[in-house]
mmCIF file of C-alpha atoms in Angstrom:
data_model
loop_
_atom_site.group_PDB
_atom_site.id
_atom_site.type_symbol
_atom_site.label_atom_id
_atom_site.label_comp_id
_atom_site.label_asym_id
_atom_site.label_seq_id
_atom_site.Cartn_x
_atom_site.Cartn_y
_atom_site.Cartn_z
ATOM 1 C CA UNK B 19 0.000 0.000 0.000
ATOM 2 C CA UNK B 20 1.464 3.363 -1.011
ATOM 3 C CA UNK B 21 1.864 6.051 1.686
ATOM 4 C CA UNK B 22 -0.796 8.254 0.098
ATOM 5 C CA UNK B 23 -3.398 5.501 0.620
ATOM 6 C CA UNK B 24 -2.647 4.821 4.276
ATOM 7 C CA UNK B 25 -5.684 4.470 6.521
ATOM 8 C CA UNK B 26 -5.650 6.945 9.417
ATOM 9 C CA UNK B 27 -7.357 6.260 12.747
ATOM 10 C CA UNK B 28 -8.056 8.117 15.987
ATOM 11 C CA UNK B 29 -6.489 6.411 19.005
ATOM 12 C CA UNK B 30 -6.542 9.137 21.661
ATOM 13 C CA UNK B 31 -8.717 12.067 22.681
ATOM 14 C CA UNK B 32 -8.323 14.940 25.127
ATOM 15 C CA UNK B 33 -10.201 18.121 25.933
ATOM 16 C CA UNK B 34 -10.601 20.905 28.414
ATOM 17 C CA UNK B 35 -13.681 23.012 27.812
ATOM 18 C CA UNK B 36 -16.440 25.101 29.373
ATOM 19 C CA UNK B 37 -18.179 21.806 30.195
ATOM 20 C CA UNK B 38 -15.332 19.939 31.848
ATOM 21 C CA UNK B 39 -11.626 19.619 32.440
ATOM 22 C CA UNK B 40 -11.269 16.467 30.351
ATOM 23 C CA UNK B 41 -12.861 14.715 27.392
ATOM 24 C CA UNK B 42 -15.115 12.496 29.507
ATOM 25 C CA UNK B 43 -16.788 15.287 31.462
ATOM 26 C CA UNK B 44 -17.000 17.432 28.330
ATOM 27 C CA UNK B 45 -18.804 14.630 26.507
ATOM 28 C CA UNK B 46 -21.117 13.999 29.464
ATOM 29 C CA UNK B 47 -22.016 17.693 29.500
ATOM 30 C CA UNK B 48 -22.741 17.676 25.773
ATOM 31 C CA UNK B 49 -24.999 14.630 25.956
ATOM 32 C CA UNK B 50 -26.806 16.086 28.966
ATOM 33 C CA UNK B 51 -27.421 19.370 27.134
ATOM 34 C CA UNK B 52 -25.655 21.452 29.771
ATOM 35 C CA UNK B 53 -24.588 25.040 29.063
ATOM 36 C CA UNK B 54 -21.170 26.325 30.102
ATOM 37 C CA UNK B 55 -22.031 29.997 29.572
ATOM 38 C CA UNK B 56 -21.814 32.291 32.605
ATOM 39 C CA UNK B 57 -21.871 35.988 33.518
ATOM 40 C CA UNK B 58 -18.426 37.580 33.438
ATOM 41 C CA UNK B 59 -17.446 38.472 36.991
ATOM 42 C CA UNK B 60 -14.282 40.482 36.270
ATOM 43 C CA UNK B 61 -14.429 44.197 37.078
ATOM 44 C CA UNK B 62 -13.709 45.162 33.460
ATOM 45 C CA UNK B 63 -16.863 43.392 32.290
ATOM 46 C CA UNK B 64 -19.157 45.996 33.841
ATOM 47 C CA UNK B 65 -18.563 48.505 31.045
ATOM 48 C CA UNK B 66 -18.838 45.959 28.223
ATOM 49 C CA UNK B 67 -21.910 45.587 26.043
ATOM 50 C CA UNK B 68 -21.278 41.826 26.200
ATOM 51 C CA UNK B 69 -20.988 40.558 29.768
ATOM 52 C CA UNK B 70 -21.210 36.797 29.253
ATOM 53 C CA UNK B 71 -18.779 34.101 28.119
ATOM 54 C CA UNK B 72 -18.051 30.380 28.447
ATOM 55 C CA UNK B 73 -14.853 30.057 30.511
ATOM 56 C CA UNK B 74 -13.086 26.750 31.012
ATOM 57 C CA UNK B 75 -14.792 24.621 33.668
ATOM 58 C CA UNK B 76 -11.410 23.804 35.231
ATOM 59 C CA UNK B 77 -8.871 26.611 35.314
ATOM 60 C CA UNK B 78 -5.383 25.628 34.109
ATOM 61 C CA UNK B 79 -3.944 26.879 37.407
ATOM 62 C CA UNK B 80 -5.587 23.864 39.057
ATOM 63 C CA UNK B 81 -3.702 21.472 36.791
ATOM 64 C CA UNK B 82 -0.389 23.035 35.737
ATOM 65 C CA UNK B 83 2.238 23.897 38.395
ATOM 66 C CA UNK B 84 2.730 27.640 38.793
ATOM 67 C CA UNK B 85 6.440 27.681 37.775
ATOM 68 C CA UNK B 86 5.496 26.077 34.460
ATOM 69 C CA UNK B 87 2.283 28.036 33.979
ATOM 70 C CA UNK B 88 4.000 31.430 34.287
ATOM 71 C CA UNK B 89 6.010 30.601 31.147
ATOM 72 C CA UNK B 90 2.941 29.646 29.112
ATOM 73 C CA UNK B 91 0.137 31.673 27.601
ATOM 74 C CA UNK B 92 -3.287 30.446 28.658
ATOM 75 C CA UNK B 93 -3.860 29.032 25.165
ATOM 76 C CA UNK B 94 -0.714 26.902 25.492
ATOM 77 C CA UNK B 95 -1.805 25.764 28.947
ATOM 78 C CA UNK B 96 -5.086 24.472 27.536
ATOM 79 C CA UNK B 97 -3.275 22.757 24.670
ATOM 80 C CA UNK B 98 -0.881 20.963 27.014
ATOM 81 C CA UNK B 99 -3.701 19.757 29.260
ATOM 82 C CA UNK B 100 -5.683 18.338 26.342
ATOM 83 C CA UNK B 101 -2.582 16.882 24.655
ATOM 84 C CA UNK B 102 -1.445 15.109 27.838
ATOM 85 C CA UNK B 103 -4.855 13.507 28.154
ATOM 86 C CA UNK B 104 -4.966 12.449 24.486
ATOM 87 C CA UNK B 105 -1.392 11.101 24.592
ATOM 88 C CA UNK B 106 -2.116 8.975 27.644
ATOM 89 C CA UNK B 107 -5.515 7.929 26.294
ATOM 90 C CA UNK B 108 -3.796 6.609 23.168
ATOM 91 C CA UNK B 109 -1.662 4.389 25.392
ATOM 92 C CA UNK B 110 1.598 6.288 25.066
ATOM 93 C CA UNK B 111 3.864 7.106 27.994
ATOM 94 C CA UNK B 112 6.754 9.532 28.322
ATOM 95 C CA UNK B 113 8.369 11.168 25.319
ATOM 96 C CA UNK B 114 8.828 9.635 21.902
ATOM 97 C CA UNK B 115 12.164 7.862 21.874
ATOM 98 C CA UNK B 116 11.862 6.758 25.490
ATOM 99 C CA UNK B 117 11.841 2.991 25.911
ATOM 100 C CA UNK B 118 8.247 2.982 27.185
ATOM 101 C CA UNK B 119 6.898 5.466 24.636
ATOM 102 C CA UNK B 120 6.298 3.086 21.752
ATOM 103 C CA UNK B 121 6.844 5.597 18.950
ATOM 104 C CA UNK B 122 9.849 6.810 16.954
ATOM 105 C CA UNK B 123 10.283 10.587 17.470
ATOM 106 C CA UNK B 124 11.251 10.998 13.806
ATOM 107 C CA UNK B 125 7.850 9.530 12.875
ATOM 108 C CA UNK B 126 5.842 11.686 15.289
ATOM 109 C CA UNK B 127 4.304 15.066 14.461
ATOM 110 C CA UNK B 128 2.329 17.762 16.261
ATOM 111 C CA UNK B 129 -0.151 20.182 14.708
ATOM 112 C CA UNK B 130 -1.898 22.484 17.186
ATOM 113 C CA UNK B 131 -3.736 25.526 15.889
ATOM 114 C CA UNK B 132 -4.952 28.769 17.402
ATOM 115 C CA UNK B 133 -6.929 31.471 15.678
ATOM 116 C CA UNK B 134 -5.474 34.305 17.754
ATOM 117 C CA UNK B 135 -2.563 32.832 19.698
ATOM 118 C CA UNK B 136 -1.146 34.489 22.802
ATOM 119 C CA UNK B 137 -3.429 37.514 22.765
ATOM 120 C CA UNK B 138 -3.830 37.699 26.536
ATOM 121 C CA UNK B 139 -0.051 37.618 27.026
ATOM 122 C CA UNK B 140 0.447 40.359 24.433
ATOM 123 C CA UNK B 141 -2.175 42.658 25.911
ATOM 124 C CA UNK B 142 -1.312 41.973 29.553
ATOM 125 C CA UNK B 143 2.410 42.530 29.016
ATOM 126 C CA UNK B 144 1.700 45.762 27.160
ATOM 127 C CA UNK B 145 -0.190 46.901 30.255
ATOM 128 C CA UNK B 146 2.852 45.970 32.355
ATOM 129 C CA UNK B 147 5.069 47.986 30.019
ATOM 130 C CA UNK B 148 2.865 51.075 30.298
ATOM 131 C CA UNK B 149 2.225 50.858 34.025
ATOM 132 C CA UNK B 150 5.484 49.445 35.440
ATOM 133 C CA UNK B 151 8.131 50.061 32.812
ATOM 134 C CA UNK B 152 10.417 48.187 30.467
ATOM 135 C CA UNK B 153 12.302 46.183 33.080
ATOM 136 C CA UNK B 154 9.123 44.537 34.397
ATOM 137 C CA UNK B 155 8.107 42.972 31.074
ATOM 138 C CA UNK B 156 8.410 39.183 31.317
ATOM 139 C CA UNK B 157 11.378 37.683 29.448
ATOM 140 C CA UNK B 158 9.034 34.851 28.468
ATOM 141 C CA UNK B 159 6.713 37.193 26.558
ATOM 142 C CA UNK B 160 7.789 36.377 22.996
ATOM 143 C CA UNK B 161 7.553 32.550 23.203
ATOM 144 C CA UNK B 162 4.287 32.984 25.103
ATOM 145 C CA UNK B 163 2.586 35.234 22.550
ATOM 146 C CA UNK B 164 3.715 33.347 19.431
ATOM 147 C CA UNK B 165 0.766 31.657 17.679
ATOM 148 C CA UNK B 166 2.949 28.554 17.340
ATOM 149 C CA UNK B 167 3.607 28.519 21.098
ATOM 150 C CA UNK B 168 0.931 25.893 21.892
ATOM 151 C CA UNK B 169 2.076 23.591 19.096
ATOM 152 C CA UNK B 170 5.738 24.007 20.003
ATOM 153 C CA UNK B 171 5.053 23.169 23.638
ATOM 154 C CA UNK B 172 3.010 20.101 22.709
ATOM 155 C CA UNK B 173 5.812 19.028 20.375
ATOM 156 C CA UNK B 174 8.271 19.357 23.237
ATOM 157 C CA UNK B 175 5.922 17.456 25.540
ATOM 158 C CA UNK B 176 5.759 14.362 23.342
ATOM 159 C CA UNK B 177 9.125 14.698 21.601
ATOM 160 C CA UNK B 178 7.813 15.195 18.060
ATOM 161 C CA UNK B 179 10.465 15.475 15.344
ATOM 162 C CA UNK B 180 8.570 14.705 12.123
ATOM 163 C CA UNK B 181 7.256 18.277 12.085
ATOM 164 C CA UNK B 182 5.484 20.722 14.385
ATOM 165 C CA UNK B 183 2.978 23.002 12.665
ATOM 166 C CA UNK B 184 0.474 25.775 13.376
ATOM 167 C CA UNK B 185 -2.168 26.532 10.743
ATOM 168 C CA UNK B 186 -3.943 29.837 11.412
ATOM 169 C CA UNK B 187 -7.305 30.132 9.654
ATOM 170 C CA UNK B 188 -9.454 31.973 12.202
ATOM 171 C CA UNK B 189 -12.255 29.722 13.494
ATOM 172 C CA UNK B 190 -11.352 26.946 11.019
ATOM 173 C CA UNK B 191 -7.851 26.627 12.493
ATOM 174 C CA UNK B 192 -8.433 23.643 14.779
ATOM 175 C CA UNK B 193 -10.106 21.604 12.056
ATOM 176 C CA UNK B 194 -7.401 22.532 9.559
ATOM 177 C CA UNK B 195 -4.779 21.301 12.029
ATOM 178 C CA UNK B 196 -6.463 17.911 12.190
ATOM 179 C CA UNK B 197 -6.756 17.786 8.416
ATOM 180 C CA UNK B 198 -3.037 18.582 8.178
ATOM 181 C CA UNK B 199 -2.334 15.762 10.617
ATOM 182 C CA UNK B 200 -4.272 13.328 8.450
ATOM 183 C CA UNK B 201 -2.202 14.351 5.441
ATOM 184 C CA UNK B 202 1.078 14.008 7.355
ATOM 185 C CA UNK B 203 0.280 10.357 7.953
ATOM 186 C CA UNK B 204 -1.138 9.688 4.504
ATOM 187 C CA UNK B 205 1.897 11.205 2.798
ATOM 188 C CA UNK B 206 4.254 9.037 4.809
ATOM 189 C CA UNK B 207 5.840 11.865 6.802
ATOM 190 C CA UNK B 208 4.636 10.506 10.138
ATOM 191 C CA UNK B 209 3.065 7.449 11.767
ATOM 192 C CA UNK B 210 1.529 9.368 14.684
ATOM 193 C CA UNK B 211 0.362 12.989 14.925
ATOM 194 C CA UNK B 212 -0.950 14.855 17.964
ATOM 195 C CA UNK B 213 -3.298 17.508 16.602
ATOM 196 C CA UNK B 214 -6.138 19.875 17.470
ATOM 197 C CA UNK B 215 -6.929 23.445 18.406
ATOM 198 C CA UNK B 216 -6.816 25.789 21.380
ATOM 199 C CA UNK B 217 -7.922 29.304 22.282
ATOM 200 C CA UNK B 218 -7.963 31.638 25.265
ATOM 201 C CA UNK B 219 -9.320 35.062 24.311
ATOM 202 C CA UNK B 220 -11.739 35.985 27.097
ATOM 203 C CA UNK B 221 -10.240 39.443 27.565
ATOM 204 C CA UNK B 222 -11.672 42.982 27.422
ATOM 205 C CA UNK B 223 -10.267 43.852 23.982
ATOM 206 C CA UNK B 224 -11.484 40.822 21.988
ATOM 207 C CA UNK B 225 -14.880 40.992 23.682
ATOM 208 C CA UNK B 226 -15.207 44.729 22.991
ATOM 209 C CA UNK B 227 -14.109 44.234 19.384
ATOM 210 C CA UNK B 228 -16.426 41.317 18.661
ATOM 211 C CA UNK B 229 -19.234 43.125 20.459
ATOM 212 C CA UNK B 230 -18.791 46.302 18.463
ATOM 213 C CA UNK B 231 -18.895 44.400 15.193
ATOM 214 C CA UNK B 232 -22.230 42.923 16.323
ATOM 215 C CA UNK B 233 -20.922 39.357 16.144
ATOM 216 C CA UNK B 234 -21.623 38.361 19.761
ATOM 217 C CA UNK B 235 -24.846 37.813 21.655
ATOM 218 C CA UNK B 236 -25.793 40.576 24.070
ATOM 219 C CA UNK B 237 -28.323 38.421 25.911
ATOM 220 C CA UNK B 238 -26.664 39.199 29.238
ATOM 221 C CA UNK B 239 -29.818 38.495 31.251
ATOM 222 C CA UNK B 240 -29.951 34.855 30.136
ATOM 223 C CA UNK B 241 -26.364 33.585 29.790
ATOM 224 C CA UNK B 242 -27.212 29.896 29.458
ATOM 225 C CA UNK B 243 -29.822 30.646 26.818
ATOM 226 C CA UNK B 244 -27.703 33.119 24.842
ATOM 227 C CA UNK B 245 -26.087 30.712 22.382
ATOM 228 C CA UNK B 246 -29.056 29.578 20.313
ATOM 229 C CA UNK B 247 -28.129 28.230 16.869
ATOM 230 C CA UNK B 248 -31.027 28.025 14.411
ATOM 231 C CA UNK B 249 -33.415 29.867 16.719
ATOM 232 C CA UNK B 250 -35.242 32.815 15.163
ATOM 233 C CA UNK B 251 -34.019 35.016 18.036
ATOM 234 C CA UNK B 252 -30.308 34.192 17.658
ATOM 235 C CA UNK B 253 -28.166 37.311 17.861
ATOM 236 C CA UNK B 254 -24.551 36.169 17.733
ATOM 237 C CA UNK B 255 -22.053 33.787 19.284
ATOM 238 C CA UNK B 256 -20.826 33.481 22.872
ATOM 239 C CA UNK B 257 -17.053 33.439 23.351
ATOM 240 C CA UNK B 258 -15.640 30.255 24.889
ATOM 241 C CA UNK B 259 -12.165 28.960 25.710
ATOM 242 C CA UNK B 260 -10.355 25.642 25.940
ATOM 243 C CA UNK B 261 -8.748 23.022 23.726
ATOM 244 C CA UNK B 262 -9.485 19.758 21.975
ATOM 245 C CA UNK B 263 -6.704 17.402 20.881
ATOM 246 C CA UNK B 264 -6.706 13.971 19.241
ATOM 247 C CA UNK B 265 -3.998 11.446 18.456
ATOM 248 C CA UNK B 266 -4.028 10.290 14.838
ATOM 249 C CA UNK B 267 -2.158 7.170 13.835
ATOM 250 C CA UNK B 268 -1.691 5.031 10.761
ATOM 251 C CA UNK B 269 -3.875 1.942 11.010
ATOM 252 C CA UNK B 270 -0.798 -0.274 10.639
ATOM 253 C CA UNK B 271 1.038 1.430 13.489
ATOM 254 C CA UNK B 272 -2.020 1.265 15.739
ATOM 255 C CA UNK B 273 -2.602 -2.422 14.985
ATOM 256 C CA UNK B 274 1.045 -3.305 15.594
ATOM 257 C CA UNK B 275 0.854 -2.031 19.152
ATOM 258 C CA UNK B 276 -2.698 -3.251 19.820
ATOM 259 C CA UNK B 277 -4.139 0.248 20.286
ATOM 260 C CA UNK B 278 -7.827 0.924 20.831
ATOM 261 C CA UNK B 279 -9.327 2.721 17.848
ATOM 262 C CA UNK B 280 -12.154 5.243 18.277
ATOM 263 C CA UNK B 281 -12.801 5.865 14.597
ATOM 264 C CA UNK B 282 -11.248 6.161 11.169
ATOM 265 C CA UNK B 283 -10.241 9.670 10.091
ATOM 266 C CA UNK B 284 -11.544 9.496 6.536
ATOM 267 C CA UNK B 285 -10.251 12.832 5.281
ATOM 268 C CA UNK B 286 -10.885 16.521 4.806
ATOM 269 C CA UNK B 287 -12.403 18.973 2.367
ATOM 270 C CA UNK B 288 -11.058 22.538 2.174
ATOM 271 C CA UNK B 289 -12.175 25.616 0.252
ATOM 272 C CA UNK B 290 -12.368 29.409 0.480
ATOM 273 C CA UNK B 291 -15.384 31.662 -0.077
ATOM 274 C CA UNK B 292 -13.510 34.652 -1.545
ATOM 275 C CA UNK B 293 -16.611 36.630 -0.660
ATOM 276 C CA UNK B 294 -16.004 38.827 2.396
ATOM 277 C CA UNK B 295 -13.500 39.097 5.255
ATOM 278 C CA UNK B 296 -16.246 38.481 7.822
ATOM 279 C CA UNK B 297 -19.568 37.497 6.241
ATOM 280 C CA UNK B 298 -20.047 33.988 4.813
ATOM 281 C CA UNK B 299 -21.177 33.594 1.233
ATOM 282 C CA UNK B 300 -24.965 33.566 1.838
ATOM 283 C CA UNK B 301 -25.746 30.642 -0.433
ATOM 284 C CA UNK B 302 -23.129 28.393 1.149
ATOM 285 C CA UNK B 303 -21.218 28.024 -2.145
ATOM 286 C CA UNK B 304 -17.772 27.757 -0.547
ATOM 287 C CA UNK B 305 -18.984 25.373 2.144
ATOM 288 C CA UNK B 306 -20.593 23.186 -0.505
ATOM 289 C CA UNK B 307 -17.289 23.189 -2.396
ATOM 290 C CA UNK B 308 -15.477 21.939 0.711
ATOM 291 C CA UNK B 309 -18.075 19.197 1.202
ATOM 292 C CA UNK B 310 -17.772 18.128 -2.426
ATOM 293 C CA UNK B 311 -13.963 18.149 -2.194
ATOM 294 C CA UNK B 312 -14.261 15.795 0.771
ATOM 295 C CA UNK B 313 -16.466 13.376 -1.153
ATOM 296 C CA UNK B 314 -14.306 13.570 -4.285
ATOM 297 C CA UNK B 315 -11.026 12.938 -2.462
ATOM 298 C CA UNK B 316 -12.132 10.029 -0.229
ATOM 299 C CA UNK B 317 -14.080 6.787 -0.446
ATOM 300 C CA UNK B 318 -16.797 8.203 1.824
ATOM 301 C CA UNK B 319 -20.268 7.105 0.749
ATOM 302 C CA UNK B 320 -22.782 9.949 1.330
ATOM 303 C CA UNK B 321 -25.240 7.325 2.578
ATOM 304 C CA UNK B 322 -22.832 6.539 5.457
ATOM 305 C CA UNK B 323 -23.105 10.080 6.849
ATOM 306 C CA UNK B 324 -25.652 10.046 9.673
ATOM 307 C CA UNK B 325 -24.367 12.910 11.811
ATOM 308 C CA UNK B 326 -22.973 16.424 11.367
ATOM 309 C CA UNK B 327 -21.430 18.493 14.134
ATOM 310 C CA UNK B 328 -22.249 21.843 12.570
ATOM 311 C CA UNK B 329 -20.198 25.019 12.840
ATOM 312 C CA UNK B 330 -23.456 26.846 13.723
ATOM 313 C CA UNK B 331 -22.220 29.739 15.850
ATOM 314 C CA UNK B 332 -25.672 31.282 16.428
ATOM 315 C CA UNK B 333 -25.299 34.064 13.870
ATOM 316 C CA UNK B 334 -28.220 34.980 11.591
ATOM 317 C CA UNK B 335 -26.361 34.482 8.301
ATOM 318 C CA UNK B 336 -23.875 31.704 9.006
ATOM 319 C CA UNK B 337 -26.176 29.083 10.495
ATOM 320 C CA UNK B 338 -28.461 28.837 7.482
ATOM 321 C CA UNK B 339 -25.700 29.098 4.840
ATOM 322 C CA UNK B 340 -24.108 25.943 6.232
ATOM 323 C CA UNK B 341 -27.359 23.993 6.037
ATOM 324 C CA UNK B 342 -27.990 25.192 2.474
ATOM 325 C CA UNK B 343 -24.579 23.820 1.523
ATOM 326 C CA UNK B 344 -25.347 20.482 3.156
ATOM 327 C CA UNK B 345 -28.579 20.261 1.196
ATOM 328 C CA UNK B 346 -26.875 21.257 -2.042
ATOM 329 C CA UNK B 347 -24.280 18.485 -1.821
ATOM 330 C CA UNK B 348 -26.330 15.693 -0.236
ATOM 331 C CA UNK B 349 -29.562 16.509 -2.039
ATOM 332 C CA UNK B 350 -33.071 16.504 -0.642
ATOM 333 C CA UNK B 351 -32.602 13.198 1.155
ATOM 334 C CA UNK B 352 -30.950 14.479 4.338
ATOM 335 C CA UNK B 353 -33.530 13.147 6.786
ATOM 336 C CA UNK B 354 -31.064 10.472 7.925
ATOM 337 C CA UNK B 355 -28.464 13.102 8.936
ATOM 338 C CA UNK B 356 -28.749 14.260 12.564
ATOM 339 C CA UNK B 357 -27.329 17.791 12.843
ATOM 340 C CA UNK B 358 -25.996 18.952 16.227
ATOM 341 C CA UNK B 359 -24.771 22.435 17.120
ATOM 342 C CA UNK B 360 -22.658 21.934 20.239
ATOM 343 C CA UNK B 361 -21.679 25.608 20.426
ATOM 344 C CA UNK B 362 -25.101 26.071 22.011
ATOM 345 C CA UNK B 363 -23.436 24.553 25.099
ATOM 346 C CA UNK B 364 -19.712 25.343 24.833
ATOM 347 C CA UNK B 365 -19.913 28.738 23.202
ATOM 348 C CA UNK B 366 -17.506 29.413 20.337
ATOM 349 C CA UNK B 367 -13.891 28.473 21.040
ATOM 350 C CA UNK B 368 -12.636 30.182 17.851
ATOM 351 C CA UNK B 369 -9.441 28.348 16.856
ATOM 352 C CA UNK B 370 -10.156 25.726 19.505
ATOM 353 C CA UNK B 371 -13.637 24.940 18.176
ATOM 354 C CA UNK B 372 -12.533 22.435 15.538
ATOM 355 C CA UNK B 373 -10.538 20.529 18.136
ATOM 356 C CA UNK B 374 -13.272 20.236 20.749
ATOM 357 C CA UNK B 375 -15.931 19.544 18.136
ATOM 358 C CA UNK B 376 -13.791 16.832 16.544
ATOM 359 C CA UNK B 377 -13.613 15.162 19.947
ATOM 360 C CA UNK B 378 -17.415 15.420 20.095
ATOM 361 C CA UNK B 379 -17.797 14.018 16.570
ATOM 362 C CA UNK B 380 -15.519 11.050 17.265
ATOM 363 C CA UNK B 381 -17.278 10.251 20.533
ATOM 364 C CA UNK B 382 -20.676 10.573 18.842
ATOM 365 C CA UNK B 383 -19.628 7.766 16.502
ATOM 366 C CA UNK B 384 -17.955 5.726 19.225
ATOM 367 C CA UNK B 385 -21.037 5.858 21.478
ATOM 368 C CA UNK B 386 -23.494 6.189 18.569
ATOM 369 C CA UNK B 387 -25.188 9.175 20.136
ATOM 370 C CA UNK B 388 -25.695 12.664 18.683
ATOM 371 C CA UNK B 389 -25.587 15.503 21.254
ATOM 372 C CA UNK B 390 -28.500 17.922 21.314
ATOM 373 C CA UNK B 391 -28.710 21.526 20.205
ATOM 374 C CA UNK B 392 -30.092 23.449 23.164
ATOM 375 C CA UNK B 393 -31.957 26.773 23.364
ATOM 376 C CA UNK B 394 -33.909 26.293 20.130
ATOM 377 C CA UNK B 395 -37.318 27.582 21.185
ATOM 378 C CA UNK B 396 -38.437 28.788 17.760
ATOM 379 C CA UNK B 397 -36.706 26.952 14.945
ATOM 380 C CA UNK B 398 -35.847 29.114 11.938
ATOM 381 C CA UNK B 399 -38.095 27.917 9.068
ATOM 382 C CA UNK B 400 -35.111 27.926 6.687
ATOM 383 C CA UNK B 401 -33.188 25.653 9.051
ATOM 384 C CA UNK B 402 -36.171 23.365 9.513
ATOM 385 C CA UNK B 403 -36.565 23.020 5.754
ATOM 386 C CA UNK B 404 -32.893 22.265 5.185
ATOM 387 C CA UNK B 405 -31.892 19.787 7.891
ATOM 388 C CA UNK B 406 -32.904 17.525 10.768
ATOM 389 C CA UNK B 407 -31.724 19.446 13.846
ATOM 390 C CA UNK B 408 -31.215 17.404 17.023
ATOM 391 C CA UNK B 409 -33.056 19.514 19.583
ATOM 392 C CA UNK B 410 -33.669 19.309 23.303
ATOM 393 C CA UNK B 411 -32.081 15.959 24.095
ATOM 394 C CA UNK B 412 -29.477 13.602 22.687
ATOM 395 C CA UNK B 413 -30.469 11.170 19.941
ATOM 396 C CA UNK B 414 -29.291 7.614 19.318
ATOM 397 C CA UNK B 415 -27.512 6.993 16.027
ATOM 398 C CA UNK B 416 -27.860 3.720 14.086
ATOM 399 C CA UNK B 417 -26.465 0.865 16.179
ATOM 400 C CA UNK B 418 -25.566 -1.412 13.290
ATOM 401 C CA UNK B 419 -23.393 -0.998 10.253
ATOM 402 C CA UNK B 420 -20.669 1.461 9.350
ATOM 403 C CA UNK B 421 -21.627 5.082 9.911
ATOM 404 C CA UNK B 422 -19.833 8.402 9.442
ATOM 405 C CA UNK B 423 -19.900 11.893 10.928
ATOM 406 C CA UNK B 424 -18.779 15.267 9.620
ATOM 407 C CA UNK B 425 -17.310 18.141 11.587
ATOM 408 C CA UNK B 426 -17.734 21.539 9.901
ATOM 409 C CA UNK B 427 -15.549 24.549 10.705
ATOM 410 C CA UNK B 428 -15.537 27.956 9.027
ATOM 411 C CA UNK B 429 -13.611 31.135 9.767
ATOM 412 C CA UNK B 430 -13.355 34.856 9.099
ATOM 413 C CA UNK B 431 -11.612 35.302 5.772
ATOM 414 C CA UNK B 432 -13.816 32.677 4.160
ATOM 415 C CA UNK B 433 -11.911 29.578 5.319
ATOM 416 C CA UNK B 434 -13.924 26.346 5.087
ATOM 417 C CA UNK B 435 -12.839 22.964 6.471
ATOM 418 C CA UNK B 436 -14.920 19.790 6.676
ATOM 419 C CA UNK B 437 -13.564 16.678 8.406
ATOM 420 C CA UNK B 438 -15.018 13.175 8.096
ATOM 421 C CA UNK B 439 -14.795 10.284 10.557
ATOM 422 C CA UNK B 440 -16.177 6.757 10.292
ATOM 423 C CA UNK B 441 -16.741 3.797 12.586
ATOM 424 C CA UNK B 442 -14.358 0.864 12.304
#
């Protein structure tokens, strides 16, 4: 079998999110339909138009020792927590190259994305510069604020030497990182890749900026009901934070060491809207192109797709455009596809969204359960006509046969990424 035809599988998962400090509690929260959105309690929030967000359920300070944490941006802290969990969950121990690790470091890669990178470090250290002077600026500032900081630190954690990468494509970044990881294995560059996305941007400037561009919900009186994809009253996304990381592996490598396999990573479809820096193309043309690229470049049978973890941020234009694209590619017969919008519970993790939602997609297949979309009190007629939205409570997926799930991610700039996973 040539390297370009290698089968890629998921052998480890990790997450830290607004619903839990690991993948298990995050998944339990998703299935239960629990919201992680809360009022912002910081003093600076009082003057903001948006005073809600979805912070991580477990703060990194509870997990990472302070001497280490002070050298890491919050986004890198999340990435390390999720990567450690995924690495251990895959059955690896120590660093690549260690006797107990079970993987050659020259055949191990890391691809961790972030849409914004070390924004809190940059802004906080600028405040230090203004208020306390040059000599008080942390010497760790540059490696902390670099967008590749999370990926570099994960690479150091596991000892990756096949390549350490950081795609930056706004809110599609995490999904693009996983797609890149799939290609690293398929091309023969690596046997194992630790990949995903992370973000930590709950800070006055990003919230003010998103709020002023009318992208975020201002439903401050009902935080847990604010993120409402497909509802007629949706008024923007809720900012979340955290990370989702998976371990990808060639099927041969996984079988040789007797690893548990969650799902097959079938492939990716990528496109660009070339329409607007912020607004999606209203007809979903670019998204449809990404979906078609996925089908054209893999052996995925459209009939196998029974679940979609939608990007669905709770914005008036974006939610429906995605469903139109799904309908355009899969045709009128989409009644067998259960669509979930998990951002209704986690908020929008920006560059971390594709990572956390990939974890959700893989676990949906593994447990054959589609999480619900919460807060849909009045379903948008356009959404109702275009797709079968899982509302209110989780739904069982087919228990027999091979089934597949898609994870959609789209970002400012018109970036579109669709990932496909399949039961084994």
